[in-house]
mmCIF file of C-alpha atoms in Angstrom:
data_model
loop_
_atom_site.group_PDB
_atom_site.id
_atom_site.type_symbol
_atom_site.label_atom_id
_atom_site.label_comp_id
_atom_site.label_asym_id
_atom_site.label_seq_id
_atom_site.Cartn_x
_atom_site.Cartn_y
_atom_site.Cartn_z
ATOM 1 C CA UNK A 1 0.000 0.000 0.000
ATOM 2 C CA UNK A 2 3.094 2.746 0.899
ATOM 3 C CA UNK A 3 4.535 1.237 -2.838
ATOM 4 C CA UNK A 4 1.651 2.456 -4.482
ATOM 5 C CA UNK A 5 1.191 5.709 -2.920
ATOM 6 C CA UNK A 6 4.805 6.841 -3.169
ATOM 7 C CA UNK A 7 4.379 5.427 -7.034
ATOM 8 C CA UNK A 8 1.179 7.692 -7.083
ATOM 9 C CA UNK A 9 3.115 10.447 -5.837
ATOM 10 C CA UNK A 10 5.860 9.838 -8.781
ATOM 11 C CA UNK A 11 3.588 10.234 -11.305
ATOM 12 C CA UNK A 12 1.997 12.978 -9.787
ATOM 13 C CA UNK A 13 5.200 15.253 -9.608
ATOM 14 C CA UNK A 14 6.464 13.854 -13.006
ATOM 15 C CA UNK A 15 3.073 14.901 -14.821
ATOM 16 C CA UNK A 16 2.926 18.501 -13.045
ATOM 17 C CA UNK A 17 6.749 19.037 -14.268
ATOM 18 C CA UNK A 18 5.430 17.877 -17.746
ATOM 19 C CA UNK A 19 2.981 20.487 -17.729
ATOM 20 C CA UNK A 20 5.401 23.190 -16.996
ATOM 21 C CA UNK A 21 7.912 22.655 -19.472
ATOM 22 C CA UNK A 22 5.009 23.176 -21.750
ATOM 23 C CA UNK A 23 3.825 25.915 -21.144
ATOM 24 C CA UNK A 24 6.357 28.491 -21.967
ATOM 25 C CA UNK A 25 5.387 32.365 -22.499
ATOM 26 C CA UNK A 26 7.009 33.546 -25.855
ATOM 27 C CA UNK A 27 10.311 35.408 -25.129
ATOM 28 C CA UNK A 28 11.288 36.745 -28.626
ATOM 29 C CA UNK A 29 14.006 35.658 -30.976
ATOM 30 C CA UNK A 30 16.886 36.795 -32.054
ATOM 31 C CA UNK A 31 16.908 39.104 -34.981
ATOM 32 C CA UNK A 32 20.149 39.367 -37.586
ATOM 33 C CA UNK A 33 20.553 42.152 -39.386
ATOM 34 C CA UNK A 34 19.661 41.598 -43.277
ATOM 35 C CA UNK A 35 22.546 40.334 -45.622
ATOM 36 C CA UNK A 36 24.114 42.843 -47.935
ATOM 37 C CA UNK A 37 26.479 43.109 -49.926
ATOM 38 C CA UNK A 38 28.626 45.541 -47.668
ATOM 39 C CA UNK A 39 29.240 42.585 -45.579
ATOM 40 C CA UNK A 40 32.294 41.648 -48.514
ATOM 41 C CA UNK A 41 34.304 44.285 -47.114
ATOM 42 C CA UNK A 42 33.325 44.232 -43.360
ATOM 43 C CA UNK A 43 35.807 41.782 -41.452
ATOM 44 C CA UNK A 44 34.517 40.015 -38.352
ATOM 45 C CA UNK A 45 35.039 43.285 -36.018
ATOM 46 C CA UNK A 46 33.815 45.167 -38.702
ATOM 47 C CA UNK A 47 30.271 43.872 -37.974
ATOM 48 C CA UNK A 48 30.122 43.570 -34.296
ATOM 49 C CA UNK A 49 30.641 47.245 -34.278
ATOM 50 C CA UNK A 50 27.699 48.132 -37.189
ATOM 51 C CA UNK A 51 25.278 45.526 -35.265
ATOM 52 C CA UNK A 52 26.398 47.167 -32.213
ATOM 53 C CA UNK A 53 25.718 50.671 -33.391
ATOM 54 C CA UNK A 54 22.602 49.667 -34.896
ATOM 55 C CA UNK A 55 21.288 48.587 -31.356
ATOM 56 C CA UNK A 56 22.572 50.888 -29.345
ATOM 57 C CA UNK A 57 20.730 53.829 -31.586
ATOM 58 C CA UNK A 58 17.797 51.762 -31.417
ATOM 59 C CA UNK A 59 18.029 51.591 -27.742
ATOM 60 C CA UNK A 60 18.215 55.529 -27.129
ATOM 61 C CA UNK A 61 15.317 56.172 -29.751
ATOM 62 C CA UNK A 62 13.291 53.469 -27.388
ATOM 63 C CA UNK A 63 14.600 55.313 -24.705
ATOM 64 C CA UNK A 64 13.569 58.568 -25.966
ATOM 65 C CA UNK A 65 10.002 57.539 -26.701
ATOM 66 C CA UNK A 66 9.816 56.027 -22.915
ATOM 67 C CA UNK A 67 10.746 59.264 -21.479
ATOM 68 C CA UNK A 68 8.478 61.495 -23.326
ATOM 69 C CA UNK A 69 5.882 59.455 -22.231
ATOM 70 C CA UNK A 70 6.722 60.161 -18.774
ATOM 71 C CA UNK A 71 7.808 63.347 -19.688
ATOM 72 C CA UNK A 72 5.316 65.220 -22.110
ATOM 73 C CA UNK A 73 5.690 68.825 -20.994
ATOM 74 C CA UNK A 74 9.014 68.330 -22.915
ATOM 75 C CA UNK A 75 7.924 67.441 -26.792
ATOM 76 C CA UNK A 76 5.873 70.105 -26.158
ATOM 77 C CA UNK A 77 8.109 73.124 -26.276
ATOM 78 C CA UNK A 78 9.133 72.419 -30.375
ATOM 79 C CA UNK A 79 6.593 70.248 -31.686
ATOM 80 C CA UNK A 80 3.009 69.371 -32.062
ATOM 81 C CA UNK A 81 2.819 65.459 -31.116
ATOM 82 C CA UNK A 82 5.492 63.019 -29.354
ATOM 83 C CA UNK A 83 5.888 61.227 -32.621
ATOM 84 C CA UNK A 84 6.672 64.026 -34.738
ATOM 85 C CA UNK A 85 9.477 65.346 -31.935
ATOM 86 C CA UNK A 86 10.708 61.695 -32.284
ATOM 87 C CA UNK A 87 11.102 61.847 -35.919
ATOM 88 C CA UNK A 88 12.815 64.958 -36.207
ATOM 89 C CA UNK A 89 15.360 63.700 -33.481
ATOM 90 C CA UNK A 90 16.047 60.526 -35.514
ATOM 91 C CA UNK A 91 16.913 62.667 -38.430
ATOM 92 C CA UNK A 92 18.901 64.813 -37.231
ATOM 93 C CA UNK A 93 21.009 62.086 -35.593
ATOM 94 C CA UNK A 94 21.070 59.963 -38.727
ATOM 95 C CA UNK A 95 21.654 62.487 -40.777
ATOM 96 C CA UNK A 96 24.551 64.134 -38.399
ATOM 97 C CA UNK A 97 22.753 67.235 -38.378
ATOM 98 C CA UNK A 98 23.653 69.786 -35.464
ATOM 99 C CA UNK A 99 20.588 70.004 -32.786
ATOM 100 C CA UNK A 100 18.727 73.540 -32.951
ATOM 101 C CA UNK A 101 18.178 73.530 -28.938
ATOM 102 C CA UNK A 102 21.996 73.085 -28.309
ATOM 103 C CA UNK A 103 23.686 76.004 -29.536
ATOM 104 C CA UNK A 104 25.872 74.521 -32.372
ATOM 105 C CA UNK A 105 27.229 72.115 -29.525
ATOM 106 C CA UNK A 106 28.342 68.095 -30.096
ATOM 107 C CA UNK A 107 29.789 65.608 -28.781
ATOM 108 C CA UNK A 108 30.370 65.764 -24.727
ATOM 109 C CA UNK A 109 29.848 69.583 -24.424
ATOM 110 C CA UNK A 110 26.084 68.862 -26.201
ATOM 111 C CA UNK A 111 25.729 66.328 -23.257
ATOM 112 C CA UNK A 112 27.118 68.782 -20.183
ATOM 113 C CA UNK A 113 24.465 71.704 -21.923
ATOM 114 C CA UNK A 114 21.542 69.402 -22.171
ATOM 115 C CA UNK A 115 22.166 68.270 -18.660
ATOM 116 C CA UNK A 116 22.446 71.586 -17.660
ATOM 117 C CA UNK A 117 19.458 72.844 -14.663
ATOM 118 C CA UNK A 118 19.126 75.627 -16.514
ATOM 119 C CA UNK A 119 18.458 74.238 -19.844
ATOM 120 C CA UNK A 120 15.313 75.706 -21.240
ATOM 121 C CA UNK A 121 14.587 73.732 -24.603
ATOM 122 C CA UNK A 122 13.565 70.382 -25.365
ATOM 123 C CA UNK A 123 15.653 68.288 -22.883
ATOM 124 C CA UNK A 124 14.614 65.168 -23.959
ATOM 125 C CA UNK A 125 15.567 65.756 -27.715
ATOM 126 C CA UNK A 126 18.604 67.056 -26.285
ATOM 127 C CA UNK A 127 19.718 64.780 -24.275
ATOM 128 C CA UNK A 128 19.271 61.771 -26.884
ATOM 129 C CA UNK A 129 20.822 63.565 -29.230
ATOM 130 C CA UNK A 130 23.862 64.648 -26.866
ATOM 131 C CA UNK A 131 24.047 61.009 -26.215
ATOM 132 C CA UNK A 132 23.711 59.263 -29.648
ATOM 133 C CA UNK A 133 26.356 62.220 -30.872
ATOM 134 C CA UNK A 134 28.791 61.336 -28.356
ATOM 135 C CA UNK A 135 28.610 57.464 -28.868
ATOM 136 C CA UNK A 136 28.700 57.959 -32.751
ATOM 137 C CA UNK A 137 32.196 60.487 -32.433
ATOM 138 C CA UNK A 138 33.370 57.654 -29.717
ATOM 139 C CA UNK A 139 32.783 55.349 -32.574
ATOM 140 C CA UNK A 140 35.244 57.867 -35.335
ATOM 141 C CA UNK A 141 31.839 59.519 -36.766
ATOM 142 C CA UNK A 142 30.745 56.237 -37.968
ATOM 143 C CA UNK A 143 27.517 54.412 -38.185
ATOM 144 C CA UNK A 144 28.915 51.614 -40.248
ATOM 145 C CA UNK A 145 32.333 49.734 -40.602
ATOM 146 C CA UNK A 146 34.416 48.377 -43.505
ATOM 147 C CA UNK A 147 37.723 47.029 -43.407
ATOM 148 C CA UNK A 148 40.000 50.751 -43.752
ATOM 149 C CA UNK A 149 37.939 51.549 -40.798
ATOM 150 C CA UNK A 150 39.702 51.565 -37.213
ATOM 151 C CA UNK A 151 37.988 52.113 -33.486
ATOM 152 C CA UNK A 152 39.888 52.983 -30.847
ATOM 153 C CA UNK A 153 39.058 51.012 -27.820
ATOM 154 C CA UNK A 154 39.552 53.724 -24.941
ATOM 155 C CA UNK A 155 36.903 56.344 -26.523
ATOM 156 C CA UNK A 156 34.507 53.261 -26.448
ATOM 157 C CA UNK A 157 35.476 52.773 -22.909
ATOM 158 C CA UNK A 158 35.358 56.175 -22.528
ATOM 159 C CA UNK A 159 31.698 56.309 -24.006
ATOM 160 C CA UNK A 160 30.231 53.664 -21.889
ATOM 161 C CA UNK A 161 31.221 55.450 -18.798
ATOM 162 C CA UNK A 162 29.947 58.740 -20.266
ATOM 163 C CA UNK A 163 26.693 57.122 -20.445
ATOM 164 C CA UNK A 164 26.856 56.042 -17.002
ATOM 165 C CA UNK A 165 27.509 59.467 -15.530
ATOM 166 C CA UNK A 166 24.781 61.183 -18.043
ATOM 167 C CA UNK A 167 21.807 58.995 -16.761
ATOM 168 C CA UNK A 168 23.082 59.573 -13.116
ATOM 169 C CA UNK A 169 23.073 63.244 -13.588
ATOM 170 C CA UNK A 170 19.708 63.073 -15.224
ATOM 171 C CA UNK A 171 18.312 61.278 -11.924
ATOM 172 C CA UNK A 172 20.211 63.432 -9.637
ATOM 173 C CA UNK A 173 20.310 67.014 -10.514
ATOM 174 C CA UNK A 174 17.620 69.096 -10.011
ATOM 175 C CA UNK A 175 15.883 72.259 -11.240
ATOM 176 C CA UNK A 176 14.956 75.406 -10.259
ATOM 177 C CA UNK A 177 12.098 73.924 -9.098
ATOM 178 C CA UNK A 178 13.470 71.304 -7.188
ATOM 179 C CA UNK A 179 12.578 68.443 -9.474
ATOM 180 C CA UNK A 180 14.619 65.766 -11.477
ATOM 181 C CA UNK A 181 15.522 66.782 -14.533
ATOM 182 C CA UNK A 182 13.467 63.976 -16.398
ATOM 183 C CA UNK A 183 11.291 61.604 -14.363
ATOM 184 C CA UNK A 184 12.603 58.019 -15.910
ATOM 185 C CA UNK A 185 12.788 55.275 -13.437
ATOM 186 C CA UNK A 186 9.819 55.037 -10.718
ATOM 187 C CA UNK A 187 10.775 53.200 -7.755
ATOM 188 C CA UNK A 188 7.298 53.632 -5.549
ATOM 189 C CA UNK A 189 4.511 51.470 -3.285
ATOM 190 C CA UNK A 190 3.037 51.212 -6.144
ATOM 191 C CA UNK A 191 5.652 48.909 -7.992
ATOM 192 C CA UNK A 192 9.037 49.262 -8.897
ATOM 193 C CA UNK A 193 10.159 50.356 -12.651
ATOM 194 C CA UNK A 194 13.657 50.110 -13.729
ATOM 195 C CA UNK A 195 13.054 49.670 -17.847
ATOM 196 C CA UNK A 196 15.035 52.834 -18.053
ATOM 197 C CA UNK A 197 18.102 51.697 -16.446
ATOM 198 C CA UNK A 198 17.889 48.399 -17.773
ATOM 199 C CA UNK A 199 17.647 49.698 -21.370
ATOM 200 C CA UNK A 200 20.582 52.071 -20.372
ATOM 201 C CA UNK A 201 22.867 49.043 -19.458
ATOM 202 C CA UNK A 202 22.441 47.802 -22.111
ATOM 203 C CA UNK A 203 24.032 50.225 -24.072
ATOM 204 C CA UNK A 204 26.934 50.503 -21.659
ATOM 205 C CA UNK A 205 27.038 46.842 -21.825
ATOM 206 C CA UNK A 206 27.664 46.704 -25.703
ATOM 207 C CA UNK A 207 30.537 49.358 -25.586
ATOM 208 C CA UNK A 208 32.714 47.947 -23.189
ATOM 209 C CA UNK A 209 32.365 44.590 -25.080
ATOM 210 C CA UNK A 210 33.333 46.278 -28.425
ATOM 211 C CA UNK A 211 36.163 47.788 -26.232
ATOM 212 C CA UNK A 212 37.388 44.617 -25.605
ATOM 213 C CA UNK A 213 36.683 42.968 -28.082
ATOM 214 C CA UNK A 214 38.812 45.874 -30.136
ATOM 215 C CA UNK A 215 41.499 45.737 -27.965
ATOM 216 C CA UNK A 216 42.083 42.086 -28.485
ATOM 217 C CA UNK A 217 41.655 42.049 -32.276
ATOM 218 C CA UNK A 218 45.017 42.416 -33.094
ATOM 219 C CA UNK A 219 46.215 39.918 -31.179
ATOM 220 C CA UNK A 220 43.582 37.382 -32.125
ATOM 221 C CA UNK A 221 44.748 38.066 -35.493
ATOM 222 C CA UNK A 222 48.224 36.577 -34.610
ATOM 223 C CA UNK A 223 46.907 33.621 -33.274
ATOM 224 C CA UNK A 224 44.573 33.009 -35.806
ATOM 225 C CA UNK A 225 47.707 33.002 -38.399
ATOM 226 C CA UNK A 226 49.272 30.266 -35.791
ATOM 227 C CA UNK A 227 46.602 27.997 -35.657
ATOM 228 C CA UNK A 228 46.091 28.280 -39.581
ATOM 229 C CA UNK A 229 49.908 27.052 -39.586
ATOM 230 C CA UNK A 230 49.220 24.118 -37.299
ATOM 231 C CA UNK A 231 46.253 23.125 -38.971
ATOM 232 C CA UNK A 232 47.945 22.980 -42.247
ATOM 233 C CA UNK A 233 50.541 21.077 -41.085
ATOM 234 C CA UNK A 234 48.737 18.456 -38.270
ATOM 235 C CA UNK A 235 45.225 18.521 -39.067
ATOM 236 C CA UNK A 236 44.957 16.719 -42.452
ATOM 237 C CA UNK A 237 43.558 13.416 -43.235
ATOM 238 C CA UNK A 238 46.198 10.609 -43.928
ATOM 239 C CA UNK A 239 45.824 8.743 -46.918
ATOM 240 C CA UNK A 240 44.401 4.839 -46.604
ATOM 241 C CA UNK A 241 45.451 3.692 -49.328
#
């Protein structure tokens, strides 16, 4: 009688462990970018840096729409909807246009001004802009890499931890007002909402990994030509006959 109830107790456990490995919640998949025939001058390093580039703009144009949501007082001030504002910012960027609201200013001084309290324009379009500018100079002015193309790893390195400071200052400094100078993460009784900083780390996340991954390129290379040589010489197949 104990037999059959532990066997009962088996199959209990067994089927309840069935049913939850089948019933997983869709999680996404992983999206390549299209094949083109750039690719037959982009080396390996090459790539990781346009893919990378590619994700990190699409990260602070996510990011941009997120905090005019939360933020709508700032579209407001230079255009007539959210999705219009967001348009014109992904132009200009794109299109390395300079950013009316910042005073001819690129790079890390466009960052410092739209981080400024007393900034008085759009601070969302500035700020994304500031940011996307930076990251693209970081990256030698380049959205996409071929094989004459060089990065040098420190102004990645230096770019992810420009990131890191910007989005502290944005959640630190105040106004004249007292407030934050852009409401983004909401940490409350109501819930806690980090999407923000999450979507931030991931951008700092992908720089320091091209760093890296730059920084050890040329050395790779030399190995690469060692192993070719070994291979060539140990790794063929004998003759049988």
């Amino acid at each position: 009688m104990q037999w059959s109830r532990r066997v009962c107790t088996c199959l209990c456990v067994c089927a309840a462990l069935a049913g939850c490995s089948t019933t997983s919640a869709p999680r996404g998949e992983v999206k390549g970018m299209a094949a083109s025939g750039s690719e037959m001058v982009q080396s390996d390093a090459n790539r990781i840096a346009t893919i990378g580039m590619r994700d990190n703009l699409a990260s602070l144009y996510l990011l941009m729409d997120k905090l005019y949501r939360r933020n709508p007082a700032e579209w407001k001030k230079t255009a007539a909807s959210r999705e219009e504002s967001v348009k014109r910012v992904r132009e200009a960027i794109e299109q390395r246009q300079p950013w009316p609201g910042l005073q001819g200013q690129r790079d890390i001084k466009a960052l410092s001004l739209a981080l400024n309290p007393d900034f008085g324009g759009d601070r969302v379009a500035a700020f994304i802009y500031a940011a996307a500018d930076m990251i693209i100079t970081a990256h030698d002015g380049r959205t996409e890499f071929f094989l004459i193309d060089g990065l040098d790893a420190q102004h990645l390195y230096n770019a992810a931890r420009n990131i890191e400071i910007a989005v502290w200052l944005m959640g630190s400094r105040r106004d004249a007002a007292g407030k934050v100078l852009l409401l983004s993460d909401d940490i409350s009784g109501a819930g806690r909402n980090l999407s923000f900083e999450r979507e931030f780390g991931k951008v700092v996340g992908r720089l320091d990994l091209l760093a890296t991954f730059v920084t050890e390129k040329y050395r790779r290379v030399g190995i690469t030509y060692v192993q070719n040589l070994l291979g060539a010489s140990f790794l063929q197949f004998l003759p049988v006959r």
